[in-house]
Structure formats: structure tokens, C-alpha cells
Amino acid sequence: GAAPATTGDPDGIIVLPAGSAEVGDDAVALLGLRDDVLDLEINPDRAYALSMRGVARDAAIGYDVPFHDPADVALTADGSADGYPVVVEDTVACPVFVARTVTGFDPAAPTPRWMARRLELMGMRPISLAVDVTNYVMLELGQPIHGYDRAALRGPLTVRRGRPGEKVTTLDDVVRDVTPEDLLITDESGPIGLAGVMGGQATELSETTTDIVIEAAHFDAPTVARTARLQKLSSEASRRFERGVDTALPPYAAQRVADLLVAFGGGVIEPGATVVGGPPAQPQVTLGEDLPARISGVDIPAATAVTALEANGCTVEHDGGTLTVVPPTWRPDLTDSYDMVEEVLRYVGYDKVPSLLPHAPAGRGLTPEQRLRRRVGQVMAGAGYVEVKTFPFAGPADFDKLGLADDDLRRDQVLLENPLSAEEPGLTTTLMSGAMKALALNVGRGHDDVAIFETGRVFFPKPEAPEAPIYGVDRAPSAEESAALDAALPEQPQHLVLVATGRRERAGWWGDGRRVQWGDAIEAVRRVTEAVHVPVHVEAGVIPAPWHPGRTAIVSVCGEVVGYAGELHPRVCRAYGVPARTVGAEIDLDAVVSASPVLGPRPAFSTYPVAKEDVAVVVASDVPSADVAQALVEGGGDLLESVRLFDVYTGEQVPAGHKSLAFALRMRAPDRTLTEAETAEVRAAAVARAAELTGAVQRT
């Protein structure tokens, strides 16, 4: 029970009402200081549990005891007079608005000690009786309440959308610019509050307020969530509205507030009440009486399912083998048959559900493509890169930081209907923006040597794609429906991105270490392609943003450009606040994996020994070593197994404007040991092709 109302200084003598205690009574219990506090973690879909009413209802079901609804109060409005005038312009965003008025209230009346104590235990600071009562009823019933000083109001309360140029000063003393997406409470003076989020300073309850207008309304969850996000303002009220509040509760919550204000602060409840709108009709949900048993594997009779649903406030009609269920107004999360099954299982007990692993059908392991992608991650980790996972969202500001041209195809995004952030309204078209954000975060926290990678999907709009159909969740889609869904999906290639900055080799007693170079990014790409047995071609060419045009290579597989590797442009590094000479790479992993011979016939494995030859050639300084290596491969034919560059020399023994490249050649035949004459022939053919394509001259 509640502790008795007290008077006096809490730091001095507490005067108890006459007859409320006897000499020798336990003062701790008498003053309500001995309480158990339950710290509950509420799931987002359980908004009803953000109140004592909701928690008590669940507890009553769990302990099989009667539930006494604190919202079951007598409504005193007699209909003989209207309440404070209210106009609702947006009835979708505000389907219900109730206003009651209390006059002659004593603003100096203290908050009862038991109420103040309960507010403190629930994490709220007592302020004044009028404010404390509205907060208390919100915590008790789950209905956010707002009180207005009637003397400060100018004309009717109006619920409408914001208009350009409007501002409102909220209770946290912040002047906020209003957007057309914000839902406002206004009067003739302009905006006086953000509906469902926070009231305004101009009409707040103060130490001089004697007449109070009580607002108990229902605001649409998406509307409140959008306003809270746009204004970067979260409150206890918005937290509840975003998750869903009982649409039938406003008249009873307003009455409860009025009753408490008069009980402890005096005054009179005006007989008139303003009620605009009403709770929307609840949807009907139909399910088979055997569905809970089929889903859970527990023998649940139909009568038990009916009892469980009715205990949760549902109205149930049992006709033959079908249950027709109307959920209560406080459960907006109950929208389909599987939600009903979940409620039945909560009633029966999740511990009754058997823990059995399903039999895995044969042939359902990883696909070859999935195995290759996992191998890529292992190779990157082995090369010293740490895997990160970033959000797949981006916006124009991200593309600006990357220096993308206005007509760059990567600016054409798949936009989201309800983005988490207005700054990132669409799905990303490049993993580099997320990787650079992760790199900047680590650098900003004092990590000087960072090497990270990510594999993930990027998204491109599909030209002339049909609109995605929406099907129910009560059955699996047919083959035709699945095909329609697939046709509406955007292009979603899998990419690999890596970025690195700082030292690639650590300093120590063995030396100064080595900073990352753009060649490290190219080497990482080579490791990846070698791991999936795909030959890669690296060459110079026209380089787009965000890359450094002189220190970046084009990466090609089977004649198709799959990405870029090298150094990031200095402007990009400055934009993200990372050190200059940061290196990276981004490649189309799907294109690389699809070219892997692992997905097709395996090449024959030779058991014969390898023959090794080294060759050095002189080429012009501007000839890429990758072009020379590719020419050697073409000339060597099938017997040339691999080519590896192991030395680059420029000095007195090489003509000016030239360089010497030394390559290690590995040769092997599938059916015999190669002779010296055969290896010499392969070597000569490789050099001849390099001379033809790159002007290479063999050093002797």
C-alpha cells in the first residue's frame, strides 16, 4: 500500500497524519522506504510493459491471480459542457485527443511522499505536484500526459504539421527549428510543443499555475519517431509512442490525472471534456486451433489456446477448427497468427518447448562460392588485416568526401522508405565510405597503425525494375511470387574493401619498420586472387575518385576491370581526418570468385618436379612491371606455371630512363619431367613475347 501523506521538512521532523501510525511502528516500512525494485529490459515490441499496468497484467497471468486495472476509473465528464477547445488537422497522426481541465489548483501543494518516492525509484526526479502527477500516471498506466497552464494558452489547442520558418522552445530550453514533417501542438501564438515528444516552455506548468489543461492523446508511432529523430530529441513520452500506446487509454488517463490533482492539490474538475476521435478498430486475426501445437511441438489443446489469448485481453471466437482473435488495444504488436502463437507459448511456458535440432538434409553445406569467400577472409586476416562490419548506408555527404563526380554512377542510390538517418538516406554503392569512417574512428582514438578490411554487398538500382510486391507471412511464396520478388531487387554485388595507414612493419630493436605503401594494397589484392586461383592483371590507366591518379593501379580479371588498388587521394584523406598516404583497395569480389576455376573443372595436378629459371629484362621506366609479367605468361604457354617479380634495379648498368626487372619462372609439365632444352625453349618464348609487347631486352 501507499505510505501516508506527510508534511514538514524531509531533513527534519516528519509530521504524519493523525491515526496513520502507532508508537513503535517501523518507520522504514511506514514511510515506504523498504521497496523491491525490478530492473526490466523491455523489448521494443512490448510497449505495454513500459508501465506498471502492463507489468502487473503479465505478472497476474504468470501467477494466476486476479488483475486489478488501475485504468478502471469512473469518468466524471457528464457531457453537459464542452472541455477546452481542440482542433486536430492530422487525424492519421493523432487519431485520439482528450482534454480535461482542473481549476482552482494549489500550485504550492506538496507531492505526497509515497508518490515522490515511487518516482525516484523509477528513475525520475520529483519536481512539483502537477508535473509529478503527470509523470506518475505515465509510469502507472503507460499513457504520456502533458499539462498546460491555461492562463498561458491563446485560443484552441491545434494538432498540425510544422510550417517553414516556425520555431518552438521546448522544456529543455532549446530553440528548435520546425520542419514540415514535425507534428506540433499549437495555439494562436504558434507552436507550443512537439507532439508526443516534448512540451513547450511558453505554456509549461509553473509555481503560479492554478488552472491546468490536461492533454492525453494518441500519436502515430512513425510520426513521433520521425520527429524525435529529426530534432535529435528523445523523451520518456516519445519512447512510449514510438513503440505503441493503448489507443483506448486517453480518457481514463486524463481522468486519473485530474483525480490525483484534485485529491492532493485541491481545485475542481470541470465537468466538460473534449474528446476528438476515438481508437481505431482492431484487426481480426484468424488461425487454426492446431497452429500453436504445430509450431512449438507441444500438445496444446484449443481450450488452452483460447484461455491464454483471453488472459492477454484478446477477444476469441472458436468456430470449428478456427480461432478468430481480436487483440486488445494495448497490444499493437499482435498482427498475425504467429504473434498469437507466441502469446499462447508465453502462457504455456517456453520451458515446455522441446529443444530438438532438426535433421540437416544432405547436400546443404556451404556452396563453392561461399567457401571461396570465406577463404578470402582467412587470407586477409593472415595478411594482418582486421575484419570490420559497417552500416550499409550512405548519403551525398559520403560521396562528397570520396570526391565522386556529380555524374558518377555510384551517386545513384537505392533510397530507403524510412532511413535511420536523414544524412544516409540510401544503400551504399561503395564499401570505401564505411571503411574510411571505421579507419577515421580508430585513428581518432589513438591507433596509429591500422589495417582493416570488409566484405559486403553494395547496391545499385536496376533499370526499369518493377515495384516490389508485398505478400503475407502466413505461407511461403510460390515460385512465381519469388520470381517477382527477385525481379524487383536491386543489383547487389559482393565487394571487398581494405584500407591501411601507419606502419606495415613494426619498428623495434630490429629496425625502424616500414610505413604502408600503395604496393601493399596491390599485394593484398594479389593474395586474394591467388587464394581463389584467379590470374589478375594490374595496370596503369585513367583512375577515378577516390584514388590518387599516380599511385593507383587498375585491377582486371579475364579482361574485365574489377576494381582499383593503391593510394587514396590526399583530399579524401583530409576529408576523413586520416594520415596522408593512406592506401586501400576495392574490388568486385563476385566477379573474382566467378572467374575461379574452383567453380568449374579442376586443373590437372602434376606430380612431376618443377623447373625454375630466372630472367632479367630491361624496359623503359614507364612500363609497368605487371605488363611485362603478363607478357611473359602469354609467351610461356601452358608449361609456364607462374611468374614472380623479385627485383627491380636502376643504376649505372642500365641505360638512363630504363629499369631492370628480374622474374622467377616456374615451369612444369603434367605428364613428364621437363628437359633443359624444353625449359630453355619456354624461357625464350616468354622473353620474345615480352620483347614484342613491351620492348623488353634480356640482360645477359
XYZ file of C-alpha atoms in Angstrom:
700
model
C 0.000 0.000 0.000
C 0.963 3.639 -0.277
C 2.798 5.375 2.510
C 0.762 8.057 4.308
C 0.953 11.644 3.135
C 3.370 13.677 5.240
C 4.231 17.295 5.843
C 7.326 19.039 7.051
C 10.962 19.299 6.029
C 12.275 15.920 4.825
C 15.588 16.754 6.504
C 13.930 17.441 9.843
C 10.743 16.344 11.614
C 8.176 14.491 9.528
C 4.588 15.061 10.660
C 2.301 12.084 9.972
C -1.486 12.386 9.631
C -3.388 11.631 12.811
C -4.198 7.940 13.232
C -1.864 6.777 10.477
C 0.651 5.167 12.850
C 1.152 3.883 16.368
C 4.095 4.416 18.683
C 6.649 1.707 17.969
C 5.670 1.161 14.329
C 8.519 0.535 11.889
C 9.253 3.969 10.381
C 11.102 2.422 7.415
C 8.034 0.455 6.358
C 5.663 3.285 7.317
C 7.444 5.769 5.052
C 7.670 3.328 2.160
C 11.457 3.088 2.267
C 11.574 -0.693 2.047
C 10.900 -1.439 -1.604
C 11.996 -4.010 -4.140
C 12.968 -2.514 -7.498
C 12.852 -4.690 -10.609
C 15.150 -3.599 -13.420
C 13.404 -4.898 -16.552
C 14.809 -4.933 -20.075
C 11.799 -4.289 -22.313
C 11.824 -5.487 -25.907
C 10.843 -2.830 -28.484
C 7.598 -4.652 -29.347
C 6.460 -4.808 -25.712
C 5.488 -1.170 -25.223
C 2.714 -2.118 -22.800
C 5.428 -3.256 -20.367
C 6.722 0.326 -20.059
C 4.132 0.801 -17.306
C 3.146 -0.782 -14.014
C -0.207 -1.583 -15.591
C 1.402 -3.718 -18.290
C 3.887 -5.436 -15.993
C 1.173 -6.150 -13.423
C -1.070 -7.695 -16.080
C 1.713 -10.068 -17.177
C 2.528 -10.869 -13.546
C -1.121 -11.646 -12.833
C -1.189 -14.069 -15.773
C 2.067 -15.684 -14.689
C 0.980 -16.155 -11.065
C -2.655 -16.926 -11.968
C -4.055 -14.200 -9.705
C -6.751 -11.572 -10.427
C -5.650 -8.398 -12.195
C -6.977 -5.053 -10.968
C -6.658 -2.500 -13.757
C -5.508 0.929 -12.447
C -7.079 2.466 -15.559
C -10.504 1.302 -14.414
C -11.591 4.732 -13.143
C -15.006 6.372 -13.307
C -15.219 9.068 -15.973
C -16.786 12.187 -14.441
C -17.452 14.111 -17.656
C -21.240 14.387 -17.881
C -21.487 15.712 -21.428
C -23.288 18.869 -20.261
C -20.423 21.100 -21.365
C -17.507 21.086 -23.733
C -13.944 20.996 -22.481
C -11.066 23.130 -23.655
C -11.352 23.627 -27.447
C -9.172 21.324 -29.565
C -8.689 21.120 -33.348
C -6.957 18.099 -34.908
C -5.907 18.742 -38.514
C -3.982 15.476 -38.979
C -6.266 12.693 -37.760
C -3.931 9.970 -39.048
C -1.027 11.150 -36.913
C -3.385 11.936 -33.988
C -6.465 9.671 -34.015
C -7.399 10.440 -30.378
C -7.098 13.658 -28.360
C -8.659 14.143 -24.919
C -8.537 17.375 -22.907
C -9.721 17.855 -19.309
C -9.432 20.935 -17.130
C -8.780 21.372 -13.396
C -9.403 24.840 -11.914
C -8.521 26.284 -8.521
C -5.453 24.069 -8.126
C -2.994 24.973 -5.356
C 0.447 25.175 -7.026
C 2.166 25.164 -3.613
C 0.681 21.799 -2.598
C 3.466 19.260 -1.950
C 3.809 15.946 -3.714
C 2.845 13.063 -1.374
C 5.932 11.364 -0.063
C 4.865 7.951 -1.381
C 4.460 9.350 -4.887
C 7.784 11.176 -4.807
C 9.457 8.020 -3.500
C 7.992 5.889 -6.278
C 9.086 8.382 -8.912
C 12.613 8.327 -7.517
C 12.692 4.531 -7.529
C 11.601 4.582 -11.169
C 14.404 6.991 -12.091
C 12.520 10.296 -12.226
C 13.213 13.411 -10.178
C 10.208 14.900 -8.333
C 9.607 18.494 -9.486
C 6.194 19.747 -8.384
C 2.841 18.164 -7.644
C 1.339 18.994 -11.053
C 4.346 17.692 -13.009
C 4.825 14.703 -10.714
C 1.212 13.583 -11.172
C 1.540 13.582 -14.984
C 4.785 11.600 -14.760
C 3.329 9.204 -12.221
C 0.288 8.404 -14.358
C 2.533 7.836 -17.374
C 4.584 5.301 -15.403
C 1.473 3.773 -13.866
C -0.698 3.436 -16.995
C 1.750 3.868 -19.877
C -0.039 6.913 -21.335
C 2.167 10.008 -21.774
C 0.433 13.078 -20.334
C 1.119 16.766 -20.815
C -0.210 19.629 -18.736
C -0.696 23.227 -19.893
C -1.038 26.397 -17.862
C -4.437 27.541 -19.125
C -3.581 31.166 -18.410
C -0.711 30.932 -20.914
C -2.797 29.409 -23.719
C -4.075 31.581 -26.557
C -7.095 30.067 -28.249
C -7.746 26.413 -29.052
C -5.130 23.673 -28.985
C -4.400 22.614 -32.563
C -2.598 19.496 -33.771
C -0.950 20.107 -37.143
C 2.247 19.738 -39.119
C 5.022 22.284 -38.930
C 5.435 25.159 -41.347
C 8.629 26.612 -42.835
C 10.284 29.165 -40.588
C 8.479 28.176 -37.386
C 10.370 27.671 -34.138
C 9.498 26.242 -30.750
C 11.307 26.476 -27.422
C 10.978 23.108 -25.714
C 11.066 22.368 -21.998
C 14.810 21.671 -22.174
C 15.293 25.383 -23.027
C 16.359 24.710 -26.623
C 15.015 26.771 -29.516
C 14.242 24.300 -32.299
C 13.602 24.852 -35.993
C 10.415 23.119 -37.073
C 10.180 21.029 -40.249
C 7.040 20.161 -42.259
C 7.456 16.559 -41.067
C 7.168 17.527 -37.386
C 3.788 17.124 -35.696
C 3.103 20.120 -33.458
C 0.772 21.266 -30.721
C -0.049 24.911 -31.392
C -2.327 27.699 -30.272
C -2.944 31.133 -31.751
C 0.559 32.226 -30.715
C 2.222 29.459 -32.751
C 3.933 26.164 -31.833
C 3.840 25.316 -28.125
C 5.137 21.747 -28.225
C 6.394 18.810 -30.272
C 3.503 16.337 -30.252
C 4.375 13.140 -28.435
C 7.954 14.253 -27.778
C 8.206 17.304 -25.503
C 6.093 20.270 -24.490
C 6.951 23.912 -24.945
C 8.359 26.352 -22.442
C 5.749 29.041 -23.108
C 2.842 27.057 -21.605
C 4.626 24.895 -19.028
C 3.226 24.345 -15.542
C 4.833 26.722 -13.049
C 4.686 27.690 -9.390
C 1.841 30.111 -10.216
C -0.357 27.741 -12.243
C -3.861 27.390 -10.804
C -5.808 26.214 -13.863
C -4.461 23.164 -15.693
C -5.447 21.774 -19.094
C -4.649 18.063 -19.241
C -3.691 16.541 -22.597
C -3.995 12.775 -23.078
C -3.646 11.927 -26.752
C -2.534 9.133 -29.019
C 0.115 9.968 -31.598
C 1.149 7.784 -34.517
C 4.365 5.828 -33.804
C 6.185 6.593 -37.101
C 5.333 10.294 -36.817
C 6.716 10.603 -33.288
C 9.801 8.557 -34.181
C 10.498 10.794 -37.171
C 10.114 13.993 -35.146
C 12.351 12.674 -32.362
C 14.984 11.703 -34.909
C 14.828 14.954 -36.870
C 15.021 17.041 -33.691
C 17.604 14.704 -32.089
C 15.366 14.665 -29.023
C 14.292 11.568 -27.133
C 11.991 11.585 -24.118
C 10.016 9.196 -21.941
C 6.923 10.158 -23.930
C 8.486 9.588 -27.357
C 9.929 6.288 -26.204
C 6.417 5.038 -25.475
C 4.677 6.488 -28.513
C 7.365 5.101 -30.828
C 6.623 1.590 -29.572
C 2.836 1.877 -29.405
C 0.460 3.080 -26.674
C -3.048 1.842 -25.845
C -5.363 3.803 -28.156
C -8.332 3.443 -25.772
C -6.453 4.796 -22.746
C -6.520 8.644 -23.135
C -9.945 9.333 -21.480
C -9.090 7.186 -18.456
C -5.551 8.525 -18.108
C -6.845 12.111 -18.228
C -9.417 11.267 -15.559
C -6.756 9.629 -13.376
C -4.563 12.733 -13.592
C -7.463 15.026 -12.767
C -8.465 12.879 -9.778
C -4.929 12.931 -8.335
C -4.501 16.676 -8.879
C -7.721 17.450 -7.019
C -7.019 14.871 -4.294
C -3.637 16.370 -3.360
C -3.758 19.924 -4.749
C -7.395 20.889 -4.347
C -9.477 22.531 -7.001
C -12.342 21.309 -9.154
C -12.542 19.089 -12.212
C -14.591 20.896 -14.823
C -17.491 18.717 -15.967
C -16.788 19.190 -19.650
C -14.375 17.002 -21.562
C -13.030 17.371 -25.075
C -12.727 14.064 -26.926
C -11.617 14.251 -30.555
C -11.637 10.976 -32.471
C -11.514 7.523 -30.988
C -9.475 4.333 -31.020
C -9.233 2.723 -34.479
C -10.889 -0.652 -34.973
C -8.687 -3.590 -34.049
C -7.831 -6.061 -36.826
C -9.092 -9.637 -36.746
C -6.539 -12.438 -36.868
C -7.502 -15.952 -37.901
C -5.504 -19.074 -37.063
C -6.048 -22.790 -36.963
C -6.608 -24.205 -33.493
C -3.707 -26.628 -34.077
C -1.203 -23.942 -35.157
C 0.361 -23.433 -31.676
C 0.980 -27.179 -31.397
C 2.398 -27.447 -34.925
C 4.741 -24.502 -34.437
C 6.004 -25.450 -30.969
C 5.908 -29.229 -30.926
C 3.924 -29.043 -27.662
C 0.494 -30.627 -27.239
C -1.646 -27.503 -26.734
C -5.423 -28.103 -26.718
C -7.614 -25.490 -28.356
C -9.172 -24.646 -24.981
C -5.729 -23.804 -23.590
C -5.002 -21.543 -26.551
C -8.316 -19.730 -26.047
C -7.631 -19.298 -22.315
C -4.140 -17.950 -22.995
C -5.326 -15.396 -25.533
C -8.249 -14.237 -23.407
C -5.938 -13.852 -20.413
C -3.917 -11.403 -22.528
C -7.041 -9.357 -23.235
C -7.922 -10.808 -26.642
C -11.478 -11.487 -27.735
C -11.626 -15.022 -29.155
C -14.282 -16.830 -31.177
C -13.785 -20.586 -31.554
C -15.660 -21.873 -34.577
C -14.884 -25.451 -35.556
C -11.127 -25.699 -36.042
C -10.561 -21.956 -36.408
C -9.833 -19.243 -33.854
C -10.814 -15.679 -34.750
C -8.929 -13.307 -32.472
C -9.287 -9.557 -31.909
C -6.253 -8.260 -29.983
C -6.695 -5.677 -27.212
C -5.950 -2.028 -27.870
C -2.817 -2.153 -25.723
C -1.184 -4.809 -27.942
C -0.437 -3.236 -31.349
C 2.267 -5.880 -31.799
C -0.305 -8.675 -32.260
C -0.836 -8.504 -36.009
C -0.726 -12.074 -37.360
C -1.280 -15.695 -36.398
C 2.328 -16.263 -35.338
C 2.114 -13.396 -32.850
C -0.867 -15.217 -31.335
C 1.127 -18.445 -31.172
C 3.849 -16.593 -29.278
C 1.325 -15.374 -26.703
C -0.015 -18.900 -26.259
C 3.517 -20.220 -25.726
C 4.256 -17.476 -23.191
C 1.193 -18.618 -21.292
C 2.068 -22.315 -21.520
C 5.757 -21.691 -20.799
C 8.722 -21.643 -23.142
C 10.327 -24.301 -20.967
C 7.739 -26.732 -22.310
C 9.018 -26.336 -25.879
C 11.338 -29.279 -26.672
C 14.931 -28.486 -27.614
C 15.462 -30.664 -30.661
C 17.834 -29.985 -33.517
C 16.269 -30.559 -36.923
C 17.868 -33.133 -39.169
C 20.103 -31.394 -41.675
C 19.272 -32.512 -45.210
C 22.182 -33.866 -47.211
C 23.915 -31.500 -49.581
C 23.049 -28.354 -47.627
C 26.590 -27.278 -46.728
C 28.425 -24.219 -47.976
C 28.367 -23.599 -51.695
C 31.681 -23.375 -53.553
C 31.190 -19.598 -53.809
C 30.679 -19.333 -50.050
C 33.810 -21.384 -49.402
C 35.848 -19.133 -51.653
C 34.540 -16.004 -49.908
C 35.481 -17.462 -46.543
C 38.925 -18.217 -47.899
C 39.252 -14.555 -48.868
C 38.562 -13.527 -45.273
C 41.130 -16.009 -43.986
C 43.734 -14.717 -46.431
C 43.137 -11.106 -45.415
C 43.370 -11.982 -41.728
C 46.581 -13.891 -42.411
C 47.979 -10.807 -44.140
C 47.460 -8.765 -40.971
C 44.138 -7.073 -41.746
C 41.347 -6.948 -39.160
C 37.783 -7.506 -40.354
C 35.178 -4.804 -39.677
C 31.447 -4.586 -40.313
C 29.963 -1.200 -41.141
C 26.440 0.025 -41.828
C 25.413 -0.400 -45.495
C 24.029 3.152 -45.676
C 25.424 6.276 -47.292
C 24.406 9.708 -48.483
C 25.554 12.629 -50.632
C 27.943 13.839 -47.918
C 29.789 10.498 -48.007
C 30.168 10.704 -51.781
C 31.393 14.292 -51.466
C 34.097 13.160 -49.044
C 35.168 10.489 -51.519
C 35.373 13.138 -54.229
C 32.933 11.407 -56.587
C 31.966 13.421 -59.653
C 28.375 14.610 -59.949
C 27.739 12.165 -62.797
C 29.465 9.219 -61.105
C 27.185 6.168 -61.228
C 27.990 5.487 -57.574
C 25.879 8.509 -56.630
C 22.765 6.753 -57.978
C 21.459 5.045 -54.831
C 18.654 2.726 -53.835
C 16.753 5.017 -51.439
C 15.084 3.753 -48.267
C 11.469 4.433 -47.330
C 12.352 5.029 -43.669
C 16.111 5.649 -43.292
C 17.741 5.582 -39.875
C 19.394 8.913 -40.648
C 18.462 11.750 -42.977
C 22.177 12.102 -43.774
C 22.277 8.497 -45.042
C 19.040 8.060 -46.987
C 20.095 5.155 -49.195
C 22.000 1.908 -49.503
C 25.693 2.289 -50.209
C 27.228 1.839 -53.646
C 30.790 1.551 -52.331
C 32.251 -0.036 -49.216
C 35.018 2.567 -49.133
C 32.916 5.176 -47.296
C 32.211 2.806 -44.404
C 35.813 1.595 -44.295
C 37.130 5.162 -44.172
C 34.738 6.011 -41.332
C 35.980 2.978 -39.400
C 39.589 3.939 -40.113
C 38.986 7.537 -39.001
C 37.346 6.304 -35.794
C 40.359 4.149 -34.938
C 42.870 6.855 -35.833
C 40.911 9.348 -33.733
C 41.214 7.039 -30.739
C 44.978 6.904 -30.909
C 45.645 3.869 -33.099
C 48.458 4.870 -35.440
C 48.924 1.589 -37.317
C 45.619 0.307 -38.685
C 44.855 -2.249 -41.402
C 41.204 -3.256 -41.836
C 39.043 -4.983 -44.429
C 35.388 -5.726 -45.054
C 33.421 -7.949 -47.384
C 29.840 -6.921 -48.000
C 27.244 -6.023 -50.562
C 26.838 -2.775 -52.441
C 23.565 -1.827 -54.091
C 22.763 -0.351 -57.483
C 19.280 0.446 -58.844
C 18.162 -1.989 -61.507
C 16.950 -0.104 -64.608
C 13.202 -0.459 -65.149
C 12.846 -2.814 -62.191
C 9.208 -3.485 -61.221
C 7.858 -2.364 -57.865
C 8.391 -4.993 -55.185
C 5.155 -6.845 -54.359
C 4.143 -7.341 -50.722
C 2.925 -10.797 -49.724
C 1.612 -12.133 -46.444
C 3.739 -14.049 -43.959
C 1.281 -16.867 -43.343
C 2.719 -19.014 -46.139
C 5.780 -19.438 -48.309
C 5.652 -17.541 -51.609
C 5.073 -19.528 -54.773
C 7.727 -19.874 -57.454
C 6.077 -17.107 -59.476
C 5.896 -14.819 -56.445
C 9.551 -15.493 -55.614
C 10.492 -14.646 -59.190
C 8.561 -11.374 -58.942
C 10.396 -10.501 -55.734
C 13.774 -11.312 -57.284
C 12.987 -9.159 -60.314
C 12.327 -6.163 -58.055
C 15.598 -6.481 -56.144
C 18.465 -4.076 -56.888
C 21.828 -5.283 -58.152
C 23.758 -6.476 -55.072
C 27.340 -7.472 -55.942
C 29.671 -8.571 -53.156
C 32.720 -6.323 -52.766
C 35.985 -6.465 -50.846
C 37.479 -3.265 -49.443
C 40.679 -2.716 -47.487
C 42.382 0.366 -46.053
C 45.641 0.724 -44.147
C 47.664 3.536 -42.631
C 50.729 3.891 -40.428
C 53.419 1.222 -40.323
C 53.077 -2.009 -42.254
C 56.080 -3.443 -40.426
C 56.566 -2.505 -36.786
C 59.659 -0.741 -35.507
C 61.806 -2.381 -32.833
C 65.327 -3.426 -31.976
C 65.481 -4.967 -35.438
C 64.982 -1.666 -37.225
C 62.759 1.309 -37.949
C 59.970 -0.660 -39.547
C 58.246 0.345 -42.769
C 55.265 2.546 -43.488
C 52.467 1.319 -45.723
C 52.947 1.876 -49.432
C 50.486 1.713 -52.271
C 52.137 -1.509 -53.385
C 50.901 -3.130 -50.154
C 47.311 -2.681 -51.306
C 48.126 -4.268 -54.663
C 49.887 -7.154 -52.930
C 46.836 -7.764 -50.735
C 44.657 -7.992 -53.854
C 47.146 -10.410 -55.414
C 46.974 -12.610 -52.339
C 43.199 -12.714 -52.584
C 43.169 -13.619 -56.262
C 45.863 -16.246 -55.759
C 43.808 -17.795 -52.953
C 40.902 -18.368 -55.336
C 43.228 -19.384 -58.209
C 42.364 -16.444 -60.450
C 45.081 -14.704 -62.505
C 44.971 -10.950 -62.026
C 46.251 -8.186 -64.269
C 47.413 -4.883 -62.761
C 47.991 -1.873 -64.986
C 48.049 1.904 -65.098
C 45.252 3.919 -66.660
C 42.571 6.514 -66.022
C 41.837 6.395 -62.295
C 38.518 7.666 -60.838
C 37.894 9.052 -57.338
C 38.712 8.409 -54.535
C 42.126 7.255 -55.762
C 45.467 9.012 -56.259
C 45.880 9.151 -60.065
C 49.631 8.453 -59.994
C 49.805 5.809 -57.275
C 46.858 3.567 -58.078
C 46.517 0.525 -60.317
C 43.558 -0.826 -62.259
C 42.797 -4.422 -61.272
C 41.454 -6.667 -64.050
C 40.376 -10.304 -64.181
C 39.794 -12.074 -67.506
C 39.964 -8.729 -69.297
C 37.299 -7.122 -67.084
C 38.055 -4.286 -64.647
C 37.058 -5.476 -61.170
C 38.453 -2.664 -59.030
C 41.316 -0.419 -58.014
C 44.211 -0.686 -55.557
C 46.684 1.920 -54.421
C 46.868 5.182 -52.536
C 43.865 7.312 -51.646
C 43.738 10.891 -52.890
C 45.126 13.454 -50.396
C 41.808 15.358 -50.464
C 39.978 12.207 -49.409
C 42.429 11.637 -46.553
C 41.927 15.209 -45.353
C 38.141 14.905 -45.615
C 38.125 11.882 -43.309
C 40.862 13.155 -40.996
C 43.268 10.262 -41.613
C 47.008 10.463 -42.364
C 48.196 11.230 -45.870
C 49.465 8.293 -47.948
C 46.692 6.050 -46.634
C 46.318 3.093 -49.000
C 43.396 0.880 -49.913
C 41.630 -1.241 -52.485
C 38.095 -2.111 -53.503
C 37.275 -4.965 -55.881
C 34.155 -6.730 -57.099
C 34.502 -9.992 -55.191
C 31.675 -11.660 -57.103
C 33.487 -11.077 -60.392
C 36.710 -12.507 -58.972
C 35.064 -15.561 -57.429
C 33.014 -16.326 -60.539
C 36.261 -16.486 -62.555
C 37.783 -19.079 -60.226
C 38.480 -22.479 -61.787
C 37.402 -23.982 -58.466
C 33.820 -23.402 -59.647
C 34.462 -25.333 -62.860
C 36.593 -28.330 -63.858
C 39.670 -28.613 -61.672
C 43.021 -28.251 -63.488
C 45.091 -31.383 -63.698
C 47.554 -31.782 -60.829
C 51.082 -32.633 -61.877
C 53.225 -34.934 -59.744
C 56.361 -34.148 -61.755
C 59.100 -31.830 -60.441
C 59.148 -28.122 -61.150
C 61.821 -26.456 -63.250
C 62.967 -22.989 -62.152
C 64.553 -20.285 -64.284
C 65.327 -16.627 -63.603
C 65.253 -13.983 -66.290
C 66.128 -10.272 -66.205
C 64.897 -7.810 -68.817
C 65.412 -4.090 -69.370
C 62.398 -1.918 -70.174
C 61.560 1.778 -70.226
C 60.917 3.264 -66.793
C 57.272 3.981 -67.578
C 56.452 0.357 -68.480
C 54.534 -1.296 -65.611
C 56.123 -4.479 -64.297
C 52.672 -6.094 -64.388
C 52.586 -5.654 -68.192
C 55.940 -7.394 -68.526
C 54.828 -10.230 -66.239
C 51.628 -10.673 -68.252
C 53.614 -10.820 -71.497
C 55.920 -13.491 -70.042
C 52.884 -15.558 -69.047
C 51.409 -15.300 -72.541
C 54.679 -16.290 -74.184
C 55.446 -19.154 -71.823
C 52.296 -21.083 -72.663
C 50.795 -23.955 -70.673
C 54.131 -25.165 -69.328
C 54.801 -21.861 -67.524
C 53.200 -22.344 -64.089
C 53.904 -18.940 -62.514
C 55.861 -15.707 -62.874
C 57.085 -13.683 -59.877
C 58.897 -10.343 -59.844
C 61.697 -10.436 -57.268
C 63.968 -7.490 -58.123
C 63.872 -4.018 -59.669
C 67.187 -2.316 -60.483
C 68.036 1.173 -61.727
C 71.664 2.181 -61.855
C 74.836 2.571 -63.901
C 74.454 -0.807 -65.625
C 71.052 0.184 -67.050
C 70.551 2.966 -69.646
C 69.038 6.217 -68.443
C 65.251 6.209 -68.463
C 65.168 2.416 -68.108
C 64.928 -0.184 -65.364
C 65.835 -3.831 -64.948
C 63.162 -6.308 -63.861
C 64.093 -9.771 -62.598
C 61.465 -12.533 -62.676
C 61.407 -16.067 -61.287
C 59.788 -18.537 -63.710
C 58.310 -21.874 -62.575
C 57.692 -24.482 -65.284
C 56.118 -27.905 -65.050
C 54.505 -30.455 -67.382
C 51.529 -32.591 -66.370
C 52.904 -35.832 -67.827
C 56.705 -35.721 -67.740
C 59.815 -34.133 -66.309
C 60.889 -31.190 -68.437
C 64.288 -31.324 -70.090
C 66.788 -28.458 -70.137
C 66.008 -27.867 -73.786
C 62.283 -27.600 -73.062
C 62.750 -25.145 -70.197
C 65.100 -23.052 -72.325
C 62.507 -23.018 -75.101
C 59.767 -21.853 -72.705
C 62.069 -19.187 -71.308
C 62.987 -17.929 -74.774
C 59.355 -17.827 -75.900
C 58.362 -15.865 -72.798
C 61.132 -13.296 -73.327
C 60.288 -12.992 -77.018
C 56.654 -12.196 -76.204
C 57.730 -9.615 -73.607
C 60.007 -8.005 -76.194
C 57.164 -7.884 -78.701
C 54.595 -6.347 -76.327
C 56.705 -4.141 -74.034
C 60.023 -3.633 -75.823
C 61.860 -5.674 -73.183
C 65.523 -6.568 -73.828
C 67.015 -9.537 -71.983
C 70.017 -8.777 -69.799
C 72.993 -11.080 -70.118
